[in-house]
DNA sequence: CCGTATGCTGAGAATGGTTCTCGTTTTAGC
DNA sequence: GCTAAAACGAGAACCATTCTCAGCATACGG
């Protein structure tokens, strides 16, 4: 299967200028960015976007299959371009989360050796597939949750 | 590899009665429970626990490797006993999340056929290993985030 | 070219799950 | 029974996110 089907089909969404700006910042970033950070960076780039707009467009980008999102233990959501296929090691105690350079789905099994874990003591893992459920594929992308 | 190493070693934590009650409710439940639901169920079982206590003990149980936690898109955290190895299909549009009876880690690759997805259109997946980082293994379980 | 409908925007308020505060209660040790 | 330490819990505080709604931009009809 193709894990990252090109999103050129969702609903022929043309991507507004604000959304392109958002995507550009995410692509330029070397790490996942939170909504607040994104808002901050746009402000610094003299691209004033309201916070509401940032979140709104982030949601649309997500539905268009261009952006992925993950929730940190502190409640913040962090975003990255879809093509970045990062996975993580997250501490249930301090919440620290660091990238894990292995994708068990892509590698077809796992090459998680003790070497990679480097002292990290795994307790459990979460695997989730995010996408569009059948009914949301039919409804307009404007429908709110 | 053993995906679910028995957690009988963490730090010889004896588990207080409140924690046992919490764990019992989770084990009796047929699905993941949020902190609020857990609080509610304990109240109904005439096990008055303050909400703060519920969350406090939930965190401790998590650090002891007895409980797993996952954040829904609406910000709620839901909990389940560690031994339950459920994974999910989550809609980025409506937030609906349903169990996915396949674990790509356990199956060593994936058996995600279109049949299983049943019309769900996958956009991206998240894989995360939760555990204790090196420094948190050394520090007391009481340390806060 | 102007008027109107539609949708996007953003400042600020509202929301709501989770965490913190801190006085009270329980437990452990003597 | 008495004191110290730990756990508890009611309510306040927190804070990322979402909602509200008036103002602005764009598209289209006349």
mmCIF file of C-alpha atoms (C1' of nucleotides) in Angstrom:
data_model
loop_
_atom_site.group_PDB
_atom_site.id
_atom_site.type_symbol
_atom_site.label_atom_id
_atom_site.label_comp_id
_atom_site.label_asym_id
_atom_site.label_seq_id
_atom_site.Cartn_x
_atom_site.Cartn_y
_atom_site.Cartn_z
ATOM 1 C CA UNK A 1 0.000 0.000 0.000
ATOM 2 C CA UNK A 2 1.052 3.597 -0.423
ATOM 3 C CA UNK A 3 1.338 5.150 2.997
ATOM 4 C CA UNK A 4 1.401 8.649 1.595
ATOM 5 C CA UNK A 5 -0.904 8.777 -1.343
ATOM 6 C CA UNK A 6 -0.520 12.120 -3.006
ATOM 7 C CA UNK A 7 -3.258 14.361 -1.769
ATOM 8 C CA UNK A 8 -3.989 15.908 -5.103
ATOM 9 C CA UNK A 9 -7.458 14.520 -5.182
ATOM 10 C CA UNK A 10 -9.264 15.216 -1.903
ATOM 11 C CA UNK A 11 -11.748 17.745 -3.163
ATOM 12 C CA UNK A 12 -9.780 19.816 -5.651
ATOM 13 C CA UNK A 13 -9.036 22.262 -2.901
ATOM 14 C CA UNK A 14 -7.002 25.112 -4.369
ATOM 15 C CA UNK A 15 -5.216 26.108 -1.125
ATOM 16 C CA UNK A 16 -5.582 29.733 -0.161
ATOM 17 C CA UNK A 17 -2.555 31.993 0.278
ATOM 18 C CA UNK A 18 -2.735 31.754 4.055
ATOM 19 C CA UNK A 19 -2.668 28.001 3.826
ATOM 20 C CA UNK A 20 0.317 28.075 1.510
ATOM 21 C CA UNK A 21 2.154 30.336 3.929
ATOM 22 C CA UNK A 22 1.401 27.975 6.765
ATOM 23 C CA UNK A 23 2.602 25.000 4.805
ATOM 24 C CA UNK A 24 5.769 26.823 3.791
ATOM 25 C CA UNK A 25 6.675 27.550 7.396
ATOM 26 C CA UNK A 26 6.090 23.956 8.328
ATOM 27 C CA UNK A 27 8.219 22.720 5.466
ATOM 28 C CA UNK A 28 11.004 25.134 6.335
ATOM 29 C CA UNK A 29 10.998 24.079 9.963
ATOM 30 C CA UNK A 30 13.306 21.338 11.098
ATOM 31 C CA UNK A 31 10.858 20.044 13.652
ATOM 32 C CA UNK A 32 7.202 19.801 14.460
ATOM 33 C CA UNK A 33 5.655 23.154 15.309
ATOM 34 C CA UNK A 34 2.776 23.910 17.634
ATOM 35 C CA UNK A 35 -0.073 26.186 16.646
ATOM 36 C CA UNK A 36 1.334 28.908 18.852
ATOM 37 C CA UNK A 37 4.828 28.587 17.427
ATOM 38 C CA UNK A 38 3.456 28.697 13.932
ATOM 39 C CA UNK A 39 1.537 31.839 14.809
ATOM 40 C CA UNK A 40 4.701 33.352 16.232
ATOM 41 C CA UNK A 41 6.822 32.528 13.208
ATOM 42 C CA UNK A 42 4.290 33.967 10.840
ATOM 43 C CA UNK A 43 4.219 37.138 12.877
ATOM 44 C CA UNK A 44 7.983 37.410 12.656
ATOM 45 C CA UNK A 45 7.805 36.874 8.922
ATOM 46 C CA UNK A 46 5.485 39.881 8.837
ATOM 47 C CA UNK A 47 2.707 37.530 7.856
ATOM 48 C CA UNK A 48 0.148 38.582 10.409
ATOM 49 C CA UNK A 49 -2.347 35.790 10.867
ATOM 50 C CA UNK A 50 -4.805 35.649 13.700
ATOM 51 C CA UNK A 51 -4.459 32.667 15.950
ATOM 52 C CA UNK A 52 -7.929 31.527 14.980
ATOM 53 C CA UNK A 53 -6.926 31.557 11.345
ATOM 54 C CA UNK A 54 -3.824 29.548 12.046
ATOM 55 C CA UNK A 55 -5.836 26.841 13.720
ATOM 56 C CA UNK A 56 -8.575 26.977 11.145
ATOM 57 C CA UNK A 57 -6.223 26.518 8.252
ATOM 58 C CA UNK A 58 -4.212 23.919 10.059
ATOM 59 C CA UNK A 59 -7.367 21.893 10.321
ATOM 60 C CA UNK A 60 -8.115 22.334 6.650
ATOM 61 C CA UNK A 61 -4.596 21.378 5.675
ATOM 62 C CA UNK A 62 -4.926 18.318 7.786
ATOM 63 C CA UNK A 63 -8.141 17.315 6.087
ATOM 64 C CA UNK A 64 -6.548 17.872 2.724
ATOM 65 C CA UNK A 65 -3.879 15.397 3.631
ATOM 66 C CA UNK A 66 -1.041 17.897 3.553
ATOM 67 C CA UNK A 67 -0.315 18.202 7.228
ATOM 68 C CA UNK A 68 -0.070 15.729 10.042
ATOM 69 C CA UNK A 69 -0.724 16.406 13.686
ATOM 70 C CA UNK A 70 0.236 14.844 16.962
ATOM 71 C CA UNK A 71 -0.746 15.675 20.509
ATOM 72 C CA UNK A 72 1.965 16.036 23.102
ATOM 73 C CA UNK A 73 1.376 14.953 26.674
ATOM 74 C CA UNK A 74 1.065 18.565 27.792
ATOM 75 C CA UNK A 75 -1.931 19.026 25.550
ATOM 76 C CA UNK A 76 -0.271 20.966 22.774
ATOM 77 C CA UNK A 77 -0.727 19.772 19.247
ATOM 78 C CA UNK A 78 2.269 19.819 16.961
ATOM 79 C CA UNK A 79 2.169 19.851 13.203
ATOM 80 C CA UNK A 80 4.434 18.769 10.373
ATOM 81 C CA UNK A 81 4.152 18.259 6.634
ATOM 82 C CA UNK A 82 2.647 14.923 5.780
ATOM 83 C CA UNK A 83 5.694 13.712 3.940
ATOM 84 C CA UNK A 84 7.737 13.767 7.092
ATOM 85 C CA UNK A 85 7.293 10.335 8.552
ATOM 86 C CA UNK A 86 8.564 10.748 12.069
ATOM 87 C CA UNK A 87 7.764 8.619 15.041
ATOM 88 C CA UNK A 88 8.568 9.161 18.654
ATOM 89 C CA UNK A 89 9.831 8.029 21.971
ATOM 90 C CA UNK A 90 7.844 9.773 24.694
ATOM 91 C CA UNK A 91 8.457 9.689 28.417
ATOM 92 C CA UNK A 92 5.276 9.171 30.444
ATOM 93 C CA UNK A 93 6.908 10.872 33.379
ATOM 94 C CA UNK A 94 8.425 14.093 32.101
ATOM 95 C CA UNK A 95 6.665 14.204 28.766
ATOM 96 C CA UNK A 96 9.845 14.631 26.810
ATOM 97 C CA UNK A 97 9.445 13.365 23.287
ATOM 98 C CA UNK A 98 12.236 12.672 20.865
ATOM 99 C CA UNK A 99 12.216 11.447 17.313
ATOM 100 C CA UNK A 100 12.600 7.780 16.666
ATOM 101 C CA UNK A 101 14.245 7.132 13.317
ATOM 102 C CA UNK A 102 12.310 3.983 12.640
ATOM 103 C CA UNK A 103 8.887 3.397 11.263
ATOM 104 C CA UNK A 104 7.589 -0.079 12.052
ATOM 105 C CA UNK A 105 5.030 0.226 9.324
ATOM 106 C CA UNK A 106 7.490 1.158 6.611
ATOM 107 C CA UNK A 107 10.123 -1.329 7.713
ATOM 108 C CA UNK A 108 7.577 -4.088 7.936
ATOM 109 C CA UNK A 109 8.221 -5.147 11.460
ATOM 110 C CA UNK A 110 10.573 -3.477 13.733
ATOM 111 C CA UNK A 111 14.213 -2.922 13.953
ATOM 112 C CA UNK A 112 13.927 -1.454 17.383
ATOM 113 C CA UNK A 113 17.035 -2.703 18.977
ATOM 114 C CA UNK A 114 18.209 -1.800 22.411
ATOM 115 C CA UNK A 115 20.810 0.331 20.738
ATOM 116 C CA UNK A 116 18.164 2.644 19.390
ATOM 117 C CA UNK A 117 16.349 2.916 22.665
ATOM 118 C CA UNK A 118 19.493 4.033 24.461
ATOM 119 C CA UNK A 119 18.355 3.516 28.008
ATOM 120 C CA UNK A 120 14.763 4.437 27.333
ATOM 121 C CA UNK A 121 12.500 1.919 28.995
ATOM 122 C CA UNK A 122 9.468 1.186 26.827
ATOM 123 C CA UNK A 123 6.173 0.563 28.577
ATOM 124 C CA UNK A 124 3.662 0.592 25.754
ATOM 125 C CA UNK A 125 3.193 1.945 22.294
ATOM 126 C CA UNK A 126 0.401 3.612 20.410
ATOM 127 C CA UNK A 127 -0.302 3.206 16.765
ATOM 128 C CA UNK A 128 -2.981 5.192 15.100
ATOM 129 C CA UNK A 129 -4.038 5.688 11.525
ATOM 130 C CA UNK A 130 -5.466 9.122 10.882
ATOM 131 C CA UNK A 131 -7.586 9.853 7.878
ATOM 132 C CA UNK A 132 -11.117 10.510 6.809
ATOM 133 C CA UNK A 133 -13.948 8.280 7.847
ATOM 134 C CA UNK A 134 -16.491 7.320 5.281
ATOM 135 C CA UNK A 135 -19.035 9.946 6.216
ATOM 136 C CA UNK A 136 -16.516 12.766 6.424
ATOM 137 C CA UNK A 137 -15.280 11.959 2.953
ATOM 138 C CA UNK A 138 -18.738 12.713 1.679
ATOM 139 C CA UNK A 139 -19.409 15.828 3.693
ATOM 140 C CA UNK A 140 -17.933 19.180 2.872
ATOM 141 C CA UNK A 141 -14.525 19.926 4.333
ATOM 142 C CA UNK A 142 -16.094 22.917 6.016
ATOM 143 C CA UNK A 143 -18.150 20.874 8.406
ATOM 144 C CA UNK A 144 -16.919 21.346 11.920
ATOM 145 C CA UNK A 145 -16.331 18.583 14.382
ATOM 146 C CA UNK B 1 10.559 -9.261 21.590
ATOM 147 C CA UNK B 2 8.071 -8.894 24.425
ATOM 148 C CA UNK B 3 5.783 -6.013 23.682
ATOM 149 C CA UNK B 4 4.331 -6.049 27.133
ATOM 150 C CA UNK B 5 7.026 -6.842 29.592
ATOM 151 C CA UNK B 6 5.413 -7.463 32.937
ATOM 152 C CA UNK B 7 5.696 -4.362 35.011
ATOM 153 C CA UNK B 8 6.331 -6.123 38.262
ATOM 154 C CA UNK B 9 9.685 -4.500 38.687
ATOM 155 C CA UNK B 10 9.424 -0.730 38.226
ATOM 156 C CA UNK B 11 10.245 0.430 41.722
ATOM 157 C CA UNK B 12 8.548 -2.073 44.007
ATOM 158 C CA UNK B 13 5.572 0.223 44.138
ATOM 159 C CA UNK B 14 2.972 -1.349 46.418
ATOM 160 C CA UNK B 15 -0.095 0.300 44.811
ATOM 161 C CA UNK B 16 -2.392 2.082 47.215
ATOM 162 C CA UNK B 17 -6.049 1.100 47.578
ATOM 163 C CA UNK B 18 -7.188 4.046 45.443
ATOM 164 C CA UNK B 19 -4.902 2.937 42.672
ATOM 165 C CA UNK B 20 -6.180 -0.596 42.855
ATOM 166 C CA UNK B 21 -9.740 0.677 42.640
ATOM 167 C CA UNK B 22 -8.865 2.732 39.602
ATOM 168 C CA UNK B 23 -7.203 -0.181 37.911
ATOM 169 C CA UNK B 24 -10.148 -2.420 38.690
ATOM 170 C CA UNK B 25 -12.569 -0.048 37.013
ATOM 171 C CA UNK B 26 -10.343 0.152 33.977
ATOM 172 C CA UNK B 27 -10.056 -3.599 33.755
ATOM 173 C CA UNK B 28 -13.794 -4.038 34.137
ATOM 174 C CA UNK B 29 -14.499 -1.507 31.397
ATOM 175 C CA UNK B 30 -14.910 -2.680 27.858
ATOM 176 C CA UNK B 31 -13.355 0.439 26.396
ATOM 177 C CA UNK B 32 -10.924 3.197 27.141
ATOM 178 C CA UNK B 33 -12.145 5.569 29.834
ATOM 179 C CA UNK B 34 -11.422 9.251 30.246
ATOM 180 C CA UNK B 35 -10.403 10.737 33.561
ATOM 181 C CA UNK B 36 -13.852 12.236 33.946
ATOM 182 C CA UNK B 37 -15.614 8.973 33.180
ATOM 183 C CA UNK B 38 -13.410 7.147 35.610
ATOM 184 C CA UNK B 39 -14.250 9.725 38.259
ATOM 185 C CA UNK B 40 -17.930 9.269 37.497
ATOM 186 C CA UNK B 41 -17.820 5.488 37.687
ATOM 187 C CA UNK B 42 -15.996 5.528 40.964
ATOM 188 C CA UNK B 43 -18.602 7.889 42.358
ATOM 189 C CA UNK B 44 -21.356 5.534 41.287
ATOM 190 C CA UNK B 45 -19.525 2.660 42.912
ATOM 191 C CA UNK B 46 -19.649 4.712 46.122
ATOM 192 C CA UNK B 47 -15.901 5.096 45.857
ATOM 193 C CA UNK B 48 -15.684 8.819 46.272
ATOM 194 C CA UNK B 49 -12.395 10.004 44.798
ATOM 195 C CA UNK B 50 -11.628 13.602 44.110
ATOM 196 C CA UNK B 51 -10.930 14.409 40.495
ATOM 197 C CA UNK B 52 -7.414 15.469 41.405
ATOM 198 C CA UNK B 53 -6.793 12.114 43.006
ATOM 199 C CA UNK B 54 -8.060 10.286 39.977
ATOM 200 C CA UNK B 55 -5.621 12.122 37.749
ATOM 201 C CA UNK B 56 -2.803 11.837 40.245
ATOM 202 C CA UNK B 57 -3.133 8.107 40.534
ATOM 203 C CA UNK B 58 -3.674 7.667 36.857
ATOM 204 C CA UNK B 59 -0.309 9.274 36.325
ATOM 205 C CA UNK B 60 1.318 7.025 38.876
ATOM 206 C CA UNK B 61 -0.241 3.939 37.364
ATOM 207 C CA UNK B 62 1.041 5.027 34.026
ATOM 208 C CA UNK B 63 4.569 5.406 35.344
ATOM 209 C CA UNK B 64 4.331 2.025 36.965
ATOM 210 C CA UNK B 65 3.587 0.533 33.607
ATOM 211 C CA UNK B 66 0.103 -0.644 34.515
ATOM 212 C CA UNK B 67 -1.949 1.800 32.532
ATOM 213 C CA UNK B 68 -1.681 3.203 29.063
ATOM 214 C CA UNK B 69 -2.969 6.553 27.899
ATOM 215 C CA UNK B 70 -3.931 8.119 24.630
ATOM 216 C CA UNK B 71 -5.060 11.602 23.755
ATOM 217 C CA UNK B 72 -8.153 12.040 21.629
ATOM 218 C CA UNK B 73 -8.389 14.849 19.130
ATOM 219 C CA UNK B 74 -10.734 16.751 21.420
ATOM 220 C CA UNK B 75 -8.046 16.934 24.063
ATOM 221 C CA UNK B 76 -9.376 14.295 26.387
ATOM 222 C CA UNK B 77 -7.048 11.588 27.550
ATOM 223 C CA UNK B 78 -8.368 8.072 27.671
ATOM 224 C CA UNK B 79 -6.914 5.260 29.711
ATOM 225 C CA UNK B 80 -6.824 1.489 29.546
ATOM 226 C CA UNK B 81 -4.931 -1.322 31.230
ATOM 227 C CA UNK B 82 -1.548 -1.863 29.692
ATOM 228 C CA UNK B 83 -2.285 -5.393 28.630
ATOM 229 C CA UNK B 84 -4.928 -4.206 26.233
ATOM 230 C CA UNK B 85 -3.106 -3.626 22.993
ATOM 231 C CA UNK B 86 -5.543 -1.608 20.998
ATOM 232 C CA UNK B 87 -4.800 0.631 18.086
ATOM 233 C CA UNK B 88 -7.040 3.031 16.309
ATOM 234 C CA UNK B 89 -8.480 4.553 13.209
ATOM 235 C CA UNK B 90 -9.116 8.227 13.834
ATOM 236 C CA UNK B 91 -10.874 10.689 11.584
ATOM 237 C CA UNK B 92 -9.075 14.008 11.296
ATOM 238 C CA UNK B 93 -12.337 15.668 10.423
ATOM 239 C CA UNK B 94 -14.876 14.550 12.998
ATOM 240 C CA UNK B 95 -12.462 13.085 15.503
ATOM 241 C CA UNK B 96 -14.245 9.779 15.680
ATOM 242 C CA UNK B 97 -11.888 7.037 16.744
ATOM 243 C CA UNK B 98 -12.542 3.365 16.457
ATOM 244 C CA UNK B 99 -10.473 0.361 17.416
ATOM 245 C CA UNK B 100 -8.306 -1.251 14.797
ATOM 246 C CA UNK B 101 -7.859 -4.937 15.499
ATOM 247 C CA UNK B 102 -4.364 -5.043 14.140
ATOM 248 C CA UNK B 103 -1.057 -4.176 15.681
ATOM 249 C CA UNK B 104 1.633 -3.619 13.080
ATOM 250 C CA UNK B 105 4.272 -4.110 15.711
ATOM 251 C CA UNK B 106 2.989 -7.438 16.936
ATOM 252 C CA UNK B 107 2.227 -8.756 13.482
ATOM 253 C CA UNK B 108 5.616 -7.730 12.207
ATOM 254 C CA UNK B 109 4.520 -5.733 9.253
ATOM 255 C CA UNK B 110 1.017 -4.967 8.454
ATOM 256 C CA UNK B 111 -2.016 -6.841 7.517
ATOM 257 C CA UNK B 112 -3.964 -3.710 6.887
ATOM 258 C CA UNK B 113 -6.037 -4.682 3.976
ATOM 259 C CA UNK B 114 -8.668 -2.545 2.409
ATOM 260 C CA UNK B 115 -11.192 -4.845 3.952
ATOM 261 C CA UNK B 116 -10.191 -3.718 7.400
ATOM 262 C CA UNK B 117 -10.281 -0.066 6.532
ATOM 263 C CA UNK B 118 -13.856 -0.322 5.287
ATOM 264 C CA UNK B 119 -14.039 2.935 3.423
ATOM 265 C CA UNK B 120 -11.797 4.808 5.823
ATOM 266 C CA UNK B 121 -9.298 6.840 3.841
ATOM 267 C CA UNK B 122 -5.907 6.823 5.568
ATOM 268 C CA UNK B 123 -3.850 10.001 5.382
ATOM 269 C CA UNK B 124 -1.040 9.368 7.821
ATOM 270 C CA UNK B 125 -0.238 7.309 10.858
ATOM 271 C CA UNK B 126 1.418 7.953 14.164
ATOM 272 C CA UNK B 127 3.526 5.498 16.039
ATOM 273 C CA UNK B 128 4.836 6.318 19.433
ATOM 274 C CA UNK B 129 6.617 4.355 22.097
ATOM 275 C CA UNK B 130 5.807 5.531 25.602
ATOM 276 C CA UNK B 131 7.981 4.682 28.519
ATOM 277 C CA UNK B 132 10.483 6.140 30.909
ATOM 278 C CA UNK B 133 13.438 8.105 29.707
ATOM 279 C CA UNK B 134 16.767 7.449 31.278
ATOM 280 C CA UNK B 135 16.642 10.304 33.744
ATOM 281 C CA UNK B 136 13.083 9.644 34.833
ATOM 282 C CA UNK B 137 13.956 6.044 35.609
ATOM 283 C CA UNK B 138 16.407 7.330 38.160
ATOM 284 C CA UNK B 139 14.270 10.030 39.697
ATOM 285 C CA UNK B 140 11.456 9.365 42.108
ATOM 286 C CA UNK B 141 8.065 8.609 40.610
ATOM 287 C CA UNK B 142 6.740 11.637 42.477
ATOM 288 C CA UNK B 143 8.553 14.142 40.349
ATOM 289 C CA UNK B 144 6.151 16.184 38.346
ATOM 290 C CA UNK B 145 6.422 17.086 34.686
ATOM 291 C "C1'" DC C 1 -18.410 50.037 -12.719
ATOM 292 C "C1'" DC C 2 -21.486 49.370 -8.645
ATOM 293 C "C1'" DG C 3 -24.171 46.464 -5.340
ATOM 294 C "C1'" DT C 4 -24.740 42.374 -3.037
ATOM 295 C "C1'" DA C 5 -23.816 37.649 -1.473
ATOM 296 C "C1'" DT C 6 -20.504 34.688 0.306
ATOM 297 C "C1'" DG C 7 -16.744 33.431 2.711
ATOM 298 C "C1'" DC C 8 -12.424 34.562 5.229
ATOM 299 C "C1'" DT C 9 -10.333 37.075 8.958
ATOM 300 C "C1'" DG C 10 -8.987 38.136 13.687
ATOM 301 C "C1'" DA C 11 -9.504 40.273 18.478
ATOM 302 C "C1'" DG C 12 -11.225 38.841 22.314
ATOM 303 C "C1'" DA C 13 -14.339 35.925 24.999
ATOM 304 C "C1'" DA C 14 -15.572 31.346 26.112
ATOM 305 C "C1'" DT C 15 -14.569 26.505 26.751
ATOM 306 C "C1'" DG C 16 -13.150 22.598 29.197
ATOM 307 C "C1'" DG C 17 -9.915 18.997 30.426
ATOM 308 C "C1'" DT C 18 -6.193 18.879 33.443
ATOM 309 C "C1'" DT C 19 -3.235 20.582 37.051
ATOM 310 C "C1'" DC C 20 -2.231 23.286 41.060
ATOM 311 C "C1'" DT C 21 -3.112 25.121 45.817
ATOM 312 C "C1'" DC C 22 -3.434 24.391 50.280
ATOM 313 C "C1'" DG C 23 -6.052 23.251 54.361
ATOM 314 C "C1'" DT C 24 -7.829 18.731 56.042
ATOM 315 C "C1'" DT C 25 -7.675 13.818 56.688
ATOM 316 C "C1'" DT C 26 -5.464 9.514 56.862
ATOM 317 C "C1'" DT C 27 -1.530 6.582 57.666
ATOM 318 C "C1'" DA C 28 2.812 5.205 59.783
ATOM 319 C "C1'" DG C 29 5.940 5.294 63.494
ATOM 320 C "C1'" DC C 30 6.809 5.752 68.436
ATOM 321 C "C1'" DG D 1 -2.359 8.657 72.233
ATOM 322 C "C1'" DC D 2 0.730 11.825 69.730
ATOM 323 C "C1'" DT D 3 3.557 13.732 65.882
ATOM 324 C "C1'" DA D 4 5.413 13.675 61.099
ATOM 325 C "C1'" DA D 5 4.720 12.575 56.578
ATOM 326 C "C1'" DA D 6 1.902 11.393 52.862
ATOM 327 C "C1'" DA D 7 -2.474 11.340 50.501
ATOM 328 C "C1'" DC D 8 -6.686 13.627 49.686
ATOM 329 C "C1'" DG D 9 -10.156 16.797 47.608
ATOM 330 C "C1'" DA D 10 -12.786 21.193 46.675
ATOM 331 C "C1'" DG D 11 -12.178 24.781 44.160
ATOM 332 C "C1'" DA D 12 -9.202 28.013 41.723
ATOM 333 C "C1'" DA D 13 -6.020 28.437 38.135
ATOM 334 C "C1'" DC D 14 -4.121 27.261 33.688
ATOM 335 C "C1'" DC D 15 -3.801 27.413 28.916
ATOM 336 C "C1'" DA D 16 -4.243 25.528 24.263
ATOM 337 C "C1'" DT D 17 -7.919 25.593 21.419
ATOM 338 C "C1'" DT D 18 -12.416 26.939 19.710
ATOM 339 C "C1'" DC D 19 -16.155 30.077 19.243
ATOM 340 C "C1'" DT D 20 -18.354 34.658 18.322
ATOM 341 C "C1'" DC D 21 -19.353 38.078 15.380
ATOM 342 C "C1'" DA D 22 -18.466 42.402 13.167
ATOM 343 C "C1'" DG D 23 -15.411 43.962 9.505
ATOM 344 C "C1'" DC D 24 -13.033 43.035 5.054
ATOM 345 C "C1'" DA D 25 -12.098 40.838 0.624
ATOM 346 C "C1'" DT D 26 -13.413 38.500 -3.381
ATOM 347 C "C1'" DA D 27 -16.743 36.940 -6.943
ATOM 348 C "C1'" DC D 28 -20.528 37.571 -9.526
ATOM 349 C "C1'" DG D 29 -24.949 39.756 -11.345
ATOM 350 C "C1'" DG D 30 -26.824 43.705 -13.158
#
